[in-house]
Amino acid sequence: MIDTETTGLSPDWDRILEISAIKVKSGKVINEFSRLIKYSENDIVPSFITELTGITTTMIRSKGVSPKQDTSEFKAFVEESLIVGYNVNFDINFIFDSYQQFNLGDFNNDYVDVWRIARRFFKGERHNRVVDVMPRLGITHQQRHRALADCYDQKSILDELSIRIDENFFKQSKRAKQKSKFDLRTLISTSSSINQDSAFYQKSICFTGALSIPRKDAAQLVVNIGGAAQNGINKKTDYLVIGDISYSTNVKNGITGKMKRANELMNAGQDITILTETLFMEMLEEENA
C-alpha cells in the first residue's frame, strides 16, 4: 500500500512532501516505509498543506531527506511488488516523475486502485473519498492525512470491501461492459438544478479508456451539470477524459483512437483539455461539495 502527501495536484508544478508504504503479505503488515522530503535548506511548506496534514516547515527542514535519497530508498522497498492505493494514479504520476528525474528507470509496477473498487461498490453515492467510505464500512477513527496513516486506512477499506464483495461482483462488471453501446447523446438531465459555474457547463465531454464506473453513469454526471456527453471526438469537443488504458484493445503506440484524434484536432488549433478520470472526478466533487 502506498500514499503520498504533496503540495498540490500536478506533478509538473508541485512536489512530494511525504511518501509512505506498508508491505503486506497474506493480509498482514510485515514492513513499513515513511519519509519526509526536503528539497533545499530553505524549503517552505504551504500553510494550507500544514493545516490539512500537520506537516510543518520545521518538520521538513529537520527530518526531511533529499528527494533522490527518498526515491532510491522507496524503489528498493517496493521492488516489483503489486502497488495498491486509493486514487493511486495520483501517487503513481508523482513517483513516476521522480524515477525519471533521478534516472531510476520506469515506475511500472502493476497496481490496484481501491478507490475504483469503492466507487463501484458504492455506486449510488456521490462522494467516495477515504473520509466518506470509512464510516460506511464501520471504520470509526478519524483520517489523519499523513501518508503512513493513510496507508493503513486504505488497507482497512480494502480489507472490509474484500469481506463484503462476493465472487460475482467483478463478473457483473465484465458483463456490463459487454452490453451493446449506448448513444450517450440521448441522455437527458435527471438533476433539478444546474451549476452554471461548473467548468463543464455547456461543454462537450468525451470519454476514452476503462472508467471506474459505467461510461453511461459518467456521461450522466456530465449531462446533470449542463454539459453534453459525446460518443466520439469531433470539432465540438471541449474535454477528453481518459480512464485506464492499460488493458484496452484499442491502444496503439500508447494511445487510444480518441486520444489520437484529439491530438490531431489540437495540432490543428482546437482547444481541447485532456483530463484523467481522477482529476475529472475530483473537479466534480469539489464543485458539488
JSON list of N, CA, C and O in Angstrom, two decimals, residues 29-47:
[
{"chain": "A", "resi": 29, "resn": "VAL", "atom": "N", "xyz": [0.66, -6.82, 7.76]},
{"chain": "A", "resi": 29, "resn": "VAL", "atom": "CA", "xyz": [1.72, -5.84, 7.51]},
{"chain": "A", "resi": 29, "resn": "VAL", "atom": "C", "xyz": [3.04, -6.41, 8.02]},
{"chain": "A", "resi": 29, "resn": "VAL", "atom": "O", "xyz": [3.16, -6.77, 9.19]},
{"chain": "A", "resi": 30, "resn": "ILE", "atom": "N", "xyz": [4.03, -6.49, 7.13]},
{"chain": "A", "resi": 30, "resn": "ILE", "atom": "CA", "xyz": [5.31, -7.07, 7.51]},
{"chain": "A", "resi": 30, "resn": "ILE", "atom": "C", "xyz": [6.45, -6.03, 7.51]},
{"chain": "A", "resi": 30, "resn": "ILE", "atom": "O", "xyz": [7.53, -6.32, 8.01]},
{"chain": "A", "resi": 31, "resn": "ASN", "atom": "N", "xyz": [6.20, -4.83, 6.96]},
{"chain": "A", "resi": 31, "resn": "ASN", "atom": "CA", "xyz": [7.24, -3.80, 6.95]},
{"chain": "A", "resi": 31, "resn": "ASN", "atom": "C", "xyz": [6.63, -2.45, 6.63]},
{"chain": "A", "resi": 31, "resn": "ASN", "atom": "O", "xyz": [5.56, -2.37, 6.02]},
{"chain": "A", "resi": 32, "resn": "GLU", "atom": "N", "xyz": [7.32, -1.38, 7.05]},
{"chain": "A", "resi": 32, "resn": "GLU", "atom": "CA", "xyz": [6.85, -0.01, 6.82]},
{"chain": "A", "resi": 32, "resn": "GLU", "atom": "C", "xyz": [7.96, 0.82, 6.20]},
{"chain": "A", "resi": 32, "resn": "GLU", "atom": "O", "xyz": [9.15, 0.58, 6.43]},
{"chain": "A", "resi": 33, "resn": "PHE", "atom": "N", "xyz": [7.54, 1.83, 5.43]},
{"chain": "A", "resi": 33, "resn": "PHE", "atom": "CA", "xyz": [8.47, 2.82, 4.87]},
{"chain": "A", "resi": 33, "resn": "PHE", "atom": "C", "xyz": [7.80, 4.18, 4.97]},
{"chain": "A", "resi": 33, "resn": "PHE", "atom": "O", "xyz": [6.63, 4.32, 4.60]},
{"chain": "A", "resi": 34, "resn": "SER", "atom": "N", "xyz": [8.51, 5.19, 5.45]},
{"chain": "A", "resi": 34, "resn": "SER", "atom": "CA", "xyz": [7.94, 6.53, 5.52]},
{"chain": "A", "resi": 34, "resn": "SER", "atom": "C", "xyz": [9.06, 7.56, 5.56]},
{"chain": "A", "resi": 34, "resn": "SER", "atom": "O", "xyz": [10.00, 7.43, 6.36]},
{"chain": "A", "resi": 35, "resn": "ARG", "atom": "N", "xyz": [8.98, 8.56, 4.68]},
{"chain": "A", "resi": 35, "resn": "ARG", "atom": "CA", "xyz": [10.00, 9.61, 4.62]},
{"chain": "A", "resi": 35, "resn": "ARG", "atom": "C", "xyz": [9.34, 10.97, 4.37]},
{"chain": "A", "resi": 35, "resn": "ARG", "atom": "O", "xyz": [8.44, 11.10, 3.55]},
{"chain": "A", "resi": 36, "resn": "LEU", "atom": "N", "xyz": [9.83, 11.99, 5.08]},
{"chain": "A", "resi": 36, "resn": "LEU", "atom": "CA", "xyz": [9.58, 13.37, 4.71]},
{"chain": "A", "resi": 36, "resn": "LEU", "atom": "C", "xyz": [10.69, 13.79, 3.75]},
{"chain": "A", "resi": 36, "resn": "LEU", "atom": "O", "xyz": [11.82, 13.29, 3.84]},
{"chain": "A", "resi": 37, "resn": "ILE", "atom": "N", "xyz": [10.38, 14.71, 2.83]},
{"chain": "A", "resi": 37, "resn": "ILE", "atom": "CA", "xyz": [11.35, 15.06, 1.79]},
{"chain": "A", "resi": 37, "resn": "ILE", "atom": "C", "xyz": [11.70, 16.54, 1.87]},
{"chain": "A", "resi": 37, "resn": "ILE", "atom": "O", "xyz": [10.80, 17.40, 1.93]},
{"chain": "A", "resi": 38, "resn": "LYS", "atom": "N", "xyz": [12.98, 16.84, 1.86]},
{"chain": "A", "resi": 38, "resn": "LYS", "atom": "CA", "xyz": [13.49, 18.22, 1.90]},
{"chain": "A", "resi": 38, "resn": "LYS", "atom": "C", "xyz": [14.21, 18.51, 0.60]},
{"chain": "A", "resi": 38, "resn": "LYS", "atom": "O", "xyz": [15.20, 17.86, 0.26]},
{"chain": "A", "resi": 39, "resn": "TYR", "atom": "N", "xyz": [13.73, 19.50, -0.13]},
{"chain": "A", "resi": 39, "resn": "TYR", "atom": "CA", "xyz": [14.30, 19.83, -1.44]},
{"chain": "A", "resi": 39, "resn": "TYR", "atom": "C", "xyz": [15.44, 20.84, -1.32]},
{"chain": "A", "resi": 39, "resn": "TYR", "atom": "O", "xyz": [16.30, 20.91, -2.19]},
{"chain": "A", "resi": 40, "resn": "SER", "atom": "N", "xyz": [15.44, 21.63, -0.26]},
{"chain": "A", "resi": 40, "resn": "SER", "atom": "CA", "xyz": [16.53, 22.57, 0.00]},
{"chain": "A", "resi": 40, "resn": "SER", "atom": "C", "xyz": [16.50, 22.96, 1.46]},
{"chain": "A", "resi": 40, "resn": "SER", "atom": "O", "xyz": [15.52, 22.68, 2.18]},
{"chain": "A", "resi": 41, "resn": "GLU", "atom": "N", "xyz": [17.54, 23.61, 1.90]},
{"chain": "A", "resi": 41, "resn": "GLU", "atom": "CA", "xyz": [17.60, 24.05, 3.30]},
{"chain": "A", "resi": 41, "resn": "GLU", "atom": "C", "xyz": [16.55, 25.11, 3.59]},
{"chain": "A", "resi": 41, "resn": "GLU", "atom": "O", "xyz": [16.20, 25.35, 4.75]},
{"chain": "A", "resi": 42, "resn": "ASN", "atom": "N", "xyz": [16.06, 25.77, 2.55]},
{"chain": "A", "resi": 42, "resn": "ASN", "atom": "CA", "xyz": [15.08, 26.84, 2.72]},
{"chain": "A", "resi": 42, "resn": "ASN", "atom": "C", "xyz": [13.66, 26.40, 2.36]},
{"chain": "A", "resi": 42, "resn": "ASN", "atom": "O", "xyz": [12.79, 27.24, 2.08]},
{"chain": "A", "resi": 43, "resn": "ASP", "atom": "N", "xyz": [13.43, 25.09, 2.31]},
{"chain": "A", "resi": 43, "resn": "ASP", "atom": "CA", "xyz": [12.13, 24.55, 1.95]},
{"chain": "A", "resi": 43, "resn": "ASP", "atom": "C", "xyz": [11.03, 25.13, 2.84]},
{"chain": "A", "resi": 43, "resn": "ASP", "atom": "O", "xyz": [11.20, 25.24, 4.06]},
{"chain": "A", "resi": 44, "resn": "ILE", "atom": "N", "xyz": [9.90, 25.50, 2.23]},
{"chain": "A", "resi": 44, "resn": "ILE", "atom": "CA", "xyz": [8.76, 26.03, 2.96]},
{"chain": "A", "resi": 44, "resn": "ILE", "atom": "C", "xyz": [7.52, 25.21, 2.60]},
{"chain": "A", "resi": 44, "resn": "ILE", "atom": "O", "xyz": [7.24, 24.98, 1.42]},
{"chain": "A", "resi": 45, "resn": "VAL", "atom": "N", "xyz": [6.78, 24.78, 3.61]},
{"chain": "A", "resi": 45, "resn": "VAL", "atom": "CA", "xyz": [5.53, 24.05, 3.39]},
{"chain": "A", "resi": 45, "resn": "VAL", "atom": "C", "xyz": [4.40, 25.06, 3.34]},
{"chain": "A", "resi": 45, "resn": "VAL", "atom": "O", "xyz": [4.24, 25.87, 4.24]},
{"chain": "A", "resi": 46, "resn": "PRO", "atom": "N", "xyz": [3.59, 25.04, 2.27]},
{"chain": "A", "resi": 46, "resn": "PRO", "atom": "CA", "xyz": [2.45, 25.97, 2.19]},
{"chain": "A", "resi": 46, "resn": "PRO", "atom": "C", "xyz": [1.55, 25.83, 3.40]},
{"chain": "A", "resi": 46, "resn": "PRO", "atom": "O", "xyz": [1.32, 24.72, 3.91]},
{"chain": "A", "resi": 47, "resn": "SER", "atom": "N", "xyz": [1.02, 26.95, 3.87]},
{"chain": "A", "resi": 47, "resn": "SER", "atom": "CA", "xyz": [0.22, 26.95, 5.10]},
{"chain": "A", "resi": 47, "resn": "SER", "atom": "C", "xyz": [-1.02, 26.08, 4.99]},
{"chain": "A", "resi": 47, "resn": "SER", "atom": "O", "xyz": [-1.41, 25.42, 5.96]}
]
